[in-house]
mmCIF file of C-alpha atoms in Angstrom:
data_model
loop_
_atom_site.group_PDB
_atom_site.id
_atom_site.type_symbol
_atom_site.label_atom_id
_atom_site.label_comp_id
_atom_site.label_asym_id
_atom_site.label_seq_id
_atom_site.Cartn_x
_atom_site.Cartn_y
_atom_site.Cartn_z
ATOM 1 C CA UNK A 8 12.817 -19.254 -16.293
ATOM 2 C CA UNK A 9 12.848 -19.189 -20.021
ATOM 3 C CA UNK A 10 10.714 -22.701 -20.195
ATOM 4 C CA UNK A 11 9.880 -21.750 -24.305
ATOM 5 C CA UNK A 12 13.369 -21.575 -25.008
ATOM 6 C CA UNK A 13 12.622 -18.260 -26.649
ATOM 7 C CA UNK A 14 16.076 -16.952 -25.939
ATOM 8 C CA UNK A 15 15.029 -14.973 -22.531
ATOM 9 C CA UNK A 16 17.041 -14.002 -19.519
ATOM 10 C CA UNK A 17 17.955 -11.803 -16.452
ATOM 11 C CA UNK A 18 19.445 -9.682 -18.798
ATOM 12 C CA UNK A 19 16.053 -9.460 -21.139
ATOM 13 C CA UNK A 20 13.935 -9.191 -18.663
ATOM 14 C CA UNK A 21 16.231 -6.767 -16.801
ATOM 15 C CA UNK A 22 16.344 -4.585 -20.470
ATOM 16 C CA UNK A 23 11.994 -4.751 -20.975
ATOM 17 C CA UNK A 24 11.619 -3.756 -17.411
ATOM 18 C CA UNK A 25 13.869 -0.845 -17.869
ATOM 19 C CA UNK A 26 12.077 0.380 -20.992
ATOM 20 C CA UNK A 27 8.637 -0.391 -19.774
ATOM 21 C CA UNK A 28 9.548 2.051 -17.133
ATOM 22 C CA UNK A 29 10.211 4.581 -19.919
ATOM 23 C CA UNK A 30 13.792 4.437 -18.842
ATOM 24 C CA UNK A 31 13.145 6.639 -15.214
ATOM 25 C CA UNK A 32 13.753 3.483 -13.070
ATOM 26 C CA UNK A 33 17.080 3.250 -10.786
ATOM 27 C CA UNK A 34 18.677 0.162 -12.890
ATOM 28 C CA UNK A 35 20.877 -2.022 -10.125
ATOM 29 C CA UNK A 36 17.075 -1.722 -8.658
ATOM 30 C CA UNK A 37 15.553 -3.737 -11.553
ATOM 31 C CA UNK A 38 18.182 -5.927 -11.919
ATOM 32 C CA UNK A 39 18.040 -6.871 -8.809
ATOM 33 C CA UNK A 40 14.607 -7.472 -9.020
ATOM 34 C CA UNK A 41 15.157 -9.719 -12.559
ATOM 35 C CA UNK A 42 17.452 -11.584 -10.788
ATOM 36 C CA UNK A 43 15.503 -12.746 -7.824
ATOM 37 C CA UNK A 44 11.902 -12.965 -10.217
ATOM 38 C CA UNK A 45 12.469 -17.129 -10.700
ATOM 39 C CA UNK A 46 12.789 -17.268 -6.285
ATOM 40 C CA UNK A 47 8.977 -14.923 -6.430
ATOM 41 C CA UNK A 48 7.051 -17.108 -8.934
ATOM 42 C CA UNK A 49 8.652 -20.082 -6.572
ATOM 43 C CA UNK A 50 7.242 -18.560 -3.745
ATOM 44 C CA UNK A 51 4.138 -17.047 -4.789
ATOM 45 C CA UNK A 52 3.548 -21.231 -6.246
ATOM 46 C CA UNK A 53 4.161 -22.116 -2.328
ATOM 47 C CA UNK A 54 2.003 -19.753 -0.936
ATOM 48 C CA UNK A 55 -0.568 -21.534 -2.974
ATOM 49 C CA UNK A 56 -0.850 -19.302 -6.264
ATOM 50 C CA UNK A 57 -2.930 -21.835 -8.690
ATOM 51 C CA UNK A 58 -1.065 -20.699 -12.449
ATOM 52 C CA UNK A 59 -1.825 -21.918 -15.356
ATOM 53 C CA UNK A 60 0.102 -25.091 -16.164
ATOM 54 C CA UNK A 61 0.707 -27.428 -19.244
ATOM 55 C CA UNK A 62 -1.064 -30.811 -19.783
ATOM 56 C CA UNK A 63 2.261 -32.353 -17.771
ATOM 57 C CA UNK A 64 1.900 -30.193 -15.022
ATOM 58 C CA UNK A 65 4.550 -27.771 -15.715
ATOM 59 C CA UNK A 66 3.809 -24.115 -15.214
ATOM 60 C CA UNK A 67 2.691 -22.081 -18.251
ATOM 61 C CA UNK A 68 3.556 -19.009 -19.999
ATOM 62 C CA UNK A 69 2.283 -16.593 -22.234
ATOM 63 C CA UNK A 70 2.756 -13.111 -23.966
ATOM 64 C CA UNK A 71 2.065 -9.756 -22.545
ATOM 65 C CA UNK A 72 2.488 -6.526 -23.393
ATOM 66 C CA UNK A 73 5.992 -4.789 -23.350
ATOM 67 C CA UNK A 74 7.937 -8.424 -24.258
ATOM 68 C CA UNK A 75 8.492 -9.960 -27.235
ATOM 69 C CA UNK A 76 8.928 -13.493 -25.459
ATOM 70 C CA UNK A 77 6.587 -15.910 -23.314
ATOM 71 C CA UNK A 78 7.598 -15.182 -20.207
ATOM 72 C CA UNK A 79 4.179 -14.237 -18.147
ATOM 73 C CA UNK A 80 3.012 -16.667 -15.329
ATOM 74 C CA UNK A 81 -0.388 -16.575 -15.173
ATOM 75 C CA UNK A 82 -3.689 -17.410 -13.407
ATOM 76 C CA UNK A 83 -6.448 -17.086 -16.203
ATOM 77 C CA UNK A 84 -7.532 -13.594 -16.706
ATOM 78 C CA UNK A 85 -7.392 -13.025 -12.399
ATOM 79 C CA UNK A 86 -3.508 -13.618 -12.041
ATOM 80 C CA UNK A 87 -3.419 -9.825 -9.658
ATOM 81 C CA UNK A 88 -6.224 -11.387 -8.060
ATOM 82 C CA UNK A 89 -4.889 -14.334 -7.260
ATOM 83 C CA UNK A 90 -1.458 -13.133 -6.004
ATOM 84 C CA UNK A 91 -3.247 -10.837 -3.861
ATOM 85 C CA UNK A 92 -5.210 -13.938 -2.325
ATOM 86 C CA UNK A 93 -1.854 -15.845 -2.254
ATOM 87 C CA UNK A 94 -0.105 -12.822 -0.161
ATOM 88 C CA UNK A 95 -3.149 -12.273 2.353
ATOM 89 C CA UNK A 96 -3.259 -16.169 3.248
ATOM 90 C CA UNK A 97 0.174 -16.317 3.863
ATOM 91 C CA UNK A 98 -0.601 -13.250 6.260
ATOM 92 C CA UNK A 99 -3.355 -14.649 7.663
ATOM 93 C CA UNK A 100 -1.463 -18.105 8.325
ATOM 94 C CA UNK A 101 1.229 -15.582 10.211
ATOM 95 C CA UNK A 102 -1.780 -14.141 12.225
ATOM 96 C CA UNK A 103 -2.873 -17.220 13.227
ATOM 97 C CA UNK A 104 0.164 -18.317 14.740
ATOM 98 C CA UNK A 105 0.771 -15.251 16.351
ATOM 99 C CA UNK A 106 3.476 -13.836 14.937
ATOM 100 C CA UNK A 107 1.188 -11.005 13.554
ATOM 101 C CA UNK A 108 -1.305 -9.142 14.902
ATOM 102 C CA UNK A 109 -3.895 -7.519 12.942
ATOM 103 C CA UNK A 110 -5.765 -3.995 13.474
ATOM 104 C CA UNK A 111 -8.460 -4.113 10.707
ATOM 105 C CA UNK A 112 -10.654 -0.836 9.931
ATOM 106 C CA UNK A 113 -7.518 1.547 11.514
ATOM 107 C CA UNK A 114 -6.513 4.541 9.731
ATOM 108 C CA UNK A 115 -2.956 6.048 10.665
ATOM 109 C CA UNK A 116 -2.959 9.391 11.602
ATOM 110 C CA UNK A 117 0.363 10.604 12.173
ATOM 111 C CA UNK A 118 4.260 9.167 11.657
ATOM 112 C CA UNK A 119 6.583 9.557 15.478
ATOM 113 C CA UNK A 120 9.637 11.068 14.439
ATOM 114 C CA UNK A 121 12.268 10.645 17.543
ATOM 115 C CA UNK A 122 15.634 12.188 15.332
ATOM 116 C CA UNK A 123 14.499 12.280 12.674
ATOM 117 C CA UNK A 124 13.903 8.277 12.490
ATOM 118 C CA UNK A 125 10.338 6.881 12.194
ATOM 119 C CA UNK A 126 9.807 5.061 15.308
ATOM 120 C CA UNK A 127 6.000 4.399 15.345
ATOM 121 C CA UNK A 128 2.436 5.729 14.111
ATOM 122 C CA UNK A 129 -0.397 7.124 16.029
ATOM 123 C CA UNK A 130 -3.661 5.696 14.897
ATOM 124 C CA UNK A 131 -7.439 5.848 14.954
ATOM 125 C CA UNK A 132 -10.210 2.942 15.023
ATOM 126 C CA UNK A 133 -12.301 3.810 12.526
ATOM 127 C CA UNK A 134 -15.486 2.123 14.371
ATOM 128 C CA UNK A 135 -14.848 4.086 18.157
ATOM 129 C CA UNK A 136 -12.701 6.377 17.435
ATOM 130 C CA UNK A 137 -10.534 5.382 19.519
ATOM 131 C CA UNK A 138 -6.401 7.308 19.338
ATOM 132 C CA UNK A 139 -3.633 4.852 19.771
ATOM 133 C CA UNK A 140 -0.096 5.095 19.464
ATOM 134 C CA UNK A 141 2.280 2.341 18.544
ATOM 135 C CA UNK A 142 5.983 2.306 18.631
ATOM 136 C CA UNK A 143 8.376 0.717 16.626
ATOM 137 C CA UNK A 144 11.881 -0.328 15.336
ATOM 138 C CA UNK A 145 10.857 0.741 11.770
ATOM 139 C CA UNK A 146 8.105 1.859 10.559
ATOM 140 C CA UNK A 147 6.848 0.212 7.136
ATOM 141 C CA UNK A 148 4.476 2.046 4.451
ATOM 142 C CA UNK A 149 2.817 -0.039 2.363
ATOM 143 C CA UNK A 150 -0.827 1.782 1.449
ATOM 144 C CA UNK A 151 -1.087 0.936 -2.346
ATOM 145 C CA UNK A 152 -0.863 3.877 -5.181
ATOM 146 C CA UNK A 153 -3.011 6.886 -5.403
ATOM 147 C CA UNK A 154 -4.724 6.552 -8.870
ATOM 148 C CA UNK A 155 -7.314 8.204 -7.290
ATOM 149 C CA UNK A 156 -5.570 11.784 -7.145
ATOM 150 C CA UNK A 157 -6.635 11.483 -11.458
ATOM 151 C CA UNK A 158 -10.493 10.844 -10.192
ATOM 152 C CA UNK A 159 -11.353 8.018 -12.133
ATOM 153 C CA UNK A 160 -8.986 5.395 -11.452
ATOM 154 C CA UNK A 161 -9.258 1.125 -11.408
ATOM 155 C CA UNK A 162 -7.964 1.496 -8.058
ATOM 156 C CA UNK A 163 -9.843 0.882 -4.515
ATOM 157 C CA UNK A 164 -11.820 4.085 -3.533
ATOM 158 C CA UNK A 165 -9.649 3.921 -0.652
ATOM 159 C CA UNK A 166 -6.381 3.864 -2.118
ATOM 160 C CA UNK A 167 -6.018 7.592 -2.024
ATOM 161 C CA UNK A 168 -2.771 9.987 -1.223
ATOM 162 C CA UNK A 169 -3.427 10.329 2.293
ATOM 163 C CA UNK A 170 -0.781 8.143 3.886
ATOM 164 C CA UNK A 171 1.794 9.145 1.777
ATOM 165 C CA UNK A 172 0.892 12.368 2.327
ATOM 166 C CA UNK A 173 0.802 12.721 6.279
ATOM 167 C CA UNK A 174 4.469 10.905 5.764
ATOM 168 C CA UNK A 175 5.714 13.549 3.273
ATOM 169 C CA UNK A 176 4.209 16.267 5.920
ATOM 170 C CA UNK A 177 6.655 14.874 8.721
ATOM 171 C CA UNK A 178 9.819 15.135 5.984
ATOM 172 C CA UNK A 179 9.432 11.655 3.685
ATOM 173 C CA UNK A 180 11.166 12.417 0.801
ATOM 174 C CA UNK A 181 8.660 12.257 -2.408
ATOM 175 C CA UNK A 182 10.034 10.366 -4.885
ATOM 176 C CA UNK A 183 9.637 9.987 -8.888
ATOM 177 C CA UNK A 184 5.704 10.912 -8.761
ATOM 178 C CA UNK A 185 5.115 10.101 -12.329
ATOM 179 C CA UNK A 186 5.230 7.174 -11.182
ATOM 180 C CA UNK A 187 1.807 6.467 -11.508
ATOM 181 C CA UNK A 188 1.243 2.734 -13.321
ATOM 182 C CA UNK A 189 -1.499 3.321 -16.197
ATOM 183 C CA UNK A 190 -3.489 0.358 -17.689
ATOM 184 C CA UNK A 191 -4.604 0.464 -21.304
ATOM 185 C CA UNK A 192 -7.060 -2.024 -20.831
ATOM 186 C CA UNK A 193 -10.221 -0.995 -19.042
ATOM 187 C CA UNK A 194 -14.095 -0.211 -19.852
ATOM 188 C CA UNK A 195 -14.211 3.012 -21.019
ATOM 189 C CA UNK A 196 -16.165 6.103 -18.824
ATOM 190 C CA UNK A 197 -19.594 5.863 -19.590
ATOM 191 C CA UNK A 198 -21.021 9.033 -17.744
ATOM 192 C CA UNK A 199 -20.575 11.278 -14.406
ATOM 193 C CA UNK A 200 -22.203 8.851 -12.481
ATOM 194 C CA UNK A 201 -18.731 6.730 -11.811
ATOM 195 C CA UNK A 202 -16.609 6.730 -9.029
ATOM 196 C CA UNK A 203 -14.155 4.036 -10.473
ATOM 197 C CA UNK A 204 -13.300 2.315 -13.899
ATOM 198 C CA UNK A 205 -13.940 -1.477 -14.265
ATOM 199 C CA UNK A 206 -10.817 -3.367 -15.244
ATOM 200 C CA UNK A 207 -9.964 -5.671 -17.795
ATOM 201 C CA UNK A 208 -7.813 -8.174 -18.198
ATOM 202 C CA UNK A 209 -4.627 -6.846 -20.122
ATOM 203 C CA UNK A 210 -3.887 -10.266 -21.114
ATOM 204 C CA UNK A 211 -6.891 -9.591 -23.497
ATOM 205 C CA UNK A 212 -4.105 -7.907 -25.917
ATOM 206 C CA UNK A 213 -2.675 -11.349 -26.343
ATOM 207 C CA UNK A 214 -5.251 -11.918 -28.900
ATOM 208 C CA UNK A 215 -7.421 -8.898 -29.565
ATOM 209 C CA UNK A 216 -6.134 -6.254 -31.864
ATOM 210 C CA UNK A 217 -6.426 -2.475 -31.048
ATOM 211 C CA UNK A 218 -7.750 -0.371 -33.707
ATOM 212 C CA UNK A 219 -9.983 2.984 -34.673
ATOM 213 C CA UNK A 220 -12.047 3.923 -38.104
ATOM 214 C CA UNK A 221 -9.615 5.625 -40.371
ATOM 215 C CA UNK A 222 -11.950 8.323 -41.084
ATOM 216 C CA UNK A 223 -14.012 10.327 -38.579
ATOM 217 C CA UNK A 224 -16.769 10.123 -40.372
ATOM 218 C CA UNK A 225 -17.457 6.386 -39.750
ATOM 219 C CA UNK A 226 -17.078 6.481 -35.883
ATOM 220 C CA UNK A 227 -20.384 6.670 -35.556
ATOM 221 C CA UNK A 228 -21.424 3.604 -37.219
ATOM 222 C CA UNK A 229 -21.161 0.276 -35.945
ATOM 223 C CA UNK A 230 -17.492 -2.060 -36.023
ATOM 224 C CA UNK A 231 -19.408 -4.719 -38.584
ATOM 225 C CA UNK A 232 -19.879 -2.061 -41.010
ATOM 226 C CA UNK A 233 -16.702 -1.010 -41.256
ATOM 227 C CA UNK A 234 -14.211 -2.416 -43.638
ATOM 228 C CA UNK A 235 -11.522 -3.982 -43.210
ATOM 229 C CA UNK A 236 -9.213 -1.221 -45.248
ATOM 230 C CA UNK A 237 -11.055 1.560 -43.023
ATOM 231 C CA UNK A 238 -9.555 -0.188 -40.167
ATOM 232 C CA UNK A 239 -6.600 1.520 -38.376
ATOM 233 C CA UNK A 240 -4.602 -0.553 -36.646
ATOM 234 C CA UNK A 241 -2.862 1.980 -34.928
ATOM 235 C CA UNK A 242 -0.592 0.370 -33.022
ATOM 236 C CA UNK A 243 0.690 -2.483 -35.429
ATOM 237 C CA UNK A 244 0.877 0.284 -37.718
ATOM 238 C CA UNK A 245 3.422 2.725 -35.297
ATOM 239 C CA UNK A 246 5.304 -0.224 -33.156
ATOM 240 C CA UNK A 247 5.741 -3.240 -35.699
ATOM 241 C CA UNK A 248 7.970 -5.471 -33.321
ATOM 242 C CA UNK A 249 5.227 -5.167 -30.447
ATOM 243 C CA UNK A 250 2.304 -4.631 -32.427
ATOM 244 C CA UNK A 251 -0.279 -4.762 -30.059
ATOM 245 C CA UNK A 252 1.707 -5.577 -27.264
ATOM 246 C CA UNK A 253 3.817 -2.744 -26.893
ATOM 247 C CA UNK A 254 4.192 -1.688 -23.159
ATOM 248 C CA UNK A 255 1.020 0.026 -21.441
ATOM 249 C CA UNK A 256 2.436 3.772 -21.808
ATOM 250 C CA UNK A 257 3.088 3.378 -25.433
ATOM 251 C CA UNK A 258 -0.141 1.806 -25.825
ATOM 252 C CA UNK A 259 -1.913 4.493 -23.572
ATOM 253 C CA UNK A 260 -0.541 7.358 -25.369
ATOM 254 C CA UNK A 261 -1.558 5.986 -28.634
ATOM 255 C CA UNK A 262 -4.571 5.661 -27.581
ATOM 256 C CA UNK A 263 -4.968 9.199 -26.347
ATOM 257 C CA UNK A 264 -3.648 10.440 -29.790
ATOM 258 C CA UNK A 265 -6.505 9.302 -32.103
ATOM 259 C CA UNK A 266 -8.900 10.364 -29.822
ATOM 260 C CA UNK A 267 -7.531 13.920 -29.796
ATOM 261 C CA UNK A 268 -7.701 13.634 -33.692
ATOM 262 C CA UNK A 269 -11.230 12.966 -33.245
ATOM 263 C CA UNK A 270 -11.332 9.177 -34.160
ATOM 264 C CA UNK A 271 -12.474 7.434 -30.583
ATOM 265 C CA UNK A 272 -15.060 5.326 -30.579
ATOM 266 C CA UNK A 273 -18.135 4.762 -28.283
ATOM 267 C CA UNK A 274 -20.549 7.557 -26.619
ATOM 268 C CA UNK A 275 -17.986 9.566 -25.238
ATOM 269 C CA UNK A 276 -15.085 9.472 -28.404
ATOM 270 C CA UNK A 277 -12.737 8.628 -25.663
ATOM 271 C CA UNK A 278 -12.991 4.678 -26.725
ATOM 272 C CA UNK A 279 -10.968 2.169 -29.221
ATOM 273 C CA UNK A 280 -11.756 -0.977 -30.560
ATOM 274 C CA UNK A 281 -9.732 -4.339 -29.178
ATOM 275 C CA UNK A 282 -11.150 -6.802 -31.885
ATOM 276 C CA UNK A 283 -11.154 -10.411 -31.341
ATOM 277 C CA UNK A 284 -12.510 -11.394 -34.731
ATOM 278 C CA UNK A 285 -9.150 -12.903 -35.719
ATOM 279 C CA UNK A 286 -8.969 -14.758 -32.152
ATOM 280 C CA UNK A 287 -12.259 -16.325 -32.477
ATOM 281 C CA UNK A 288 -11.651 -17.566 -35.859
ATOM 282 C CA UNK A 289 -8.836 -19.279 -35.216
ATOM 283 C CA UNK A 290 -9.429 -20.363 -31.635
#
């Protein structure tokens, strides 16, 4: 919508999209999907998204990582959250009136092939037990990623392979599975005892700044007590123009580098620091 003036557009946001995607994604896709973006905030603001707005009631915008303009909508630190709750009251409107109907705690089993065409699922109630078989025009998959598949993931426990899978069994093509989104921002492991990783808020590199101990010897002592000049800021250091907001690969496999040179922080050495000394000074 380019509300800062900052000089964005389709085409900008149609260029960081591409190269957050580390250049793999089908292009007339993502420009398709720049083009229509304005229509989605519009809708998702119907549907009863509260964003951030300005004193005069305009919606807001902010930075985030992979742009070099303000161009984020957002709902405080929550804004996945919060379109999430947008998207399942809208559903749940639809339900009401009855042009849905809803079959909670149901696991699909198996995809109907007649031709070669999907024409319907057979499905289990996860409570009885109970086998039923639906049929249909099209058949629509839409079972979240499988973060899972790496272990320890931000995802839901139950957002696992297993749908995609049974489709891929009855000939679903499988396509582009690096395509696995990866968040920088998250509490680091902190022992065997986990069966997910708590999230963060990656609008928390807005104002912290990522960084490790220059030398290994000082990752065992506490942040305070290390200078300033100690201080690597890795990624202002390697990606100038993005600093610390370059896009989450970049910023993942960073990350992953100076802890295989041995400078991660925290119990494990698989940590790095996101500093908001500067932030709270000025703030």
């Amino acid at each position: 919508k380019n509300y800062q003036n900052d000089g964005d557009s389709v085409h900008r946001l149609f260029y960081d999209t591409i190269k957050g995607g580390d250049f793999r994604a089908r292009e007339a896709n993502v420009h398709r999907l720049a083009e229509v973006s304005n229509n989605i905030i519009d809708q998702c603001v119907a549907q009863g998204v509260p964003f951030a707005r300005e004193y005069g009631g305009q919606l807001d915008n902010r930075s985030f990582g992979g742009a070099q303009v303000s161009r984020t909508f957002y709902a405080r630190g929550q804004t996945g959250q919060q379109l999430l709750l947008g998207a399942y009251s809208a559903l749940s409107r639809q339900i009401g009136a009855g042009t849905v109907k809803m079959y909670p705690r149901t696991e699909m089993l198996d995809v109907v092939l007649i031709d070669g065409h999907a024409k319907g699922i057979i499905t289990r109630d996860m409570v009885t037990g109970k086998i039923e078989r639906h049929a249909a025009d099209a058949v629509i998959m839409a079972t979240g990623g499988y973060g899972n598949v790496f272990y320890l993931s931000t995802n839901a426990v139950g957002c696992n392979v297993t749908a995609g899978y049974r489709a891929h069994k009855r000939g679903a093509a499988f396509a582009n599975p690096c395509y696995t989104q990866i968040h920088p921002t998250c509490i680091p492991v902190t022992g065997d005892h986990q069966s997910k990783l708590t999230l963060m808020s990656e609008s928390l590199r807005n104002d912290g700044r990522v960084w490790v101990p220059k030398n290994q010897e000082d990752c065992g002592k506490p942040a305070r007590e290390i200078a300033d000049g100690d201080r690597d800021y890795y990624l202002e250091r390697k990606y100038p123009s993005f600093g610390n907001l370059a896009p989450r690969d970049i910023a993942s496999r960073a990350a992953k580098e100076v802890c295989d040179e041995g400078r991660g922080v925290g119990p494990t050495g698989l940590g790095v620091y996101l500093d908001f000394g500067d932030a709270i000074k000025r703030l």
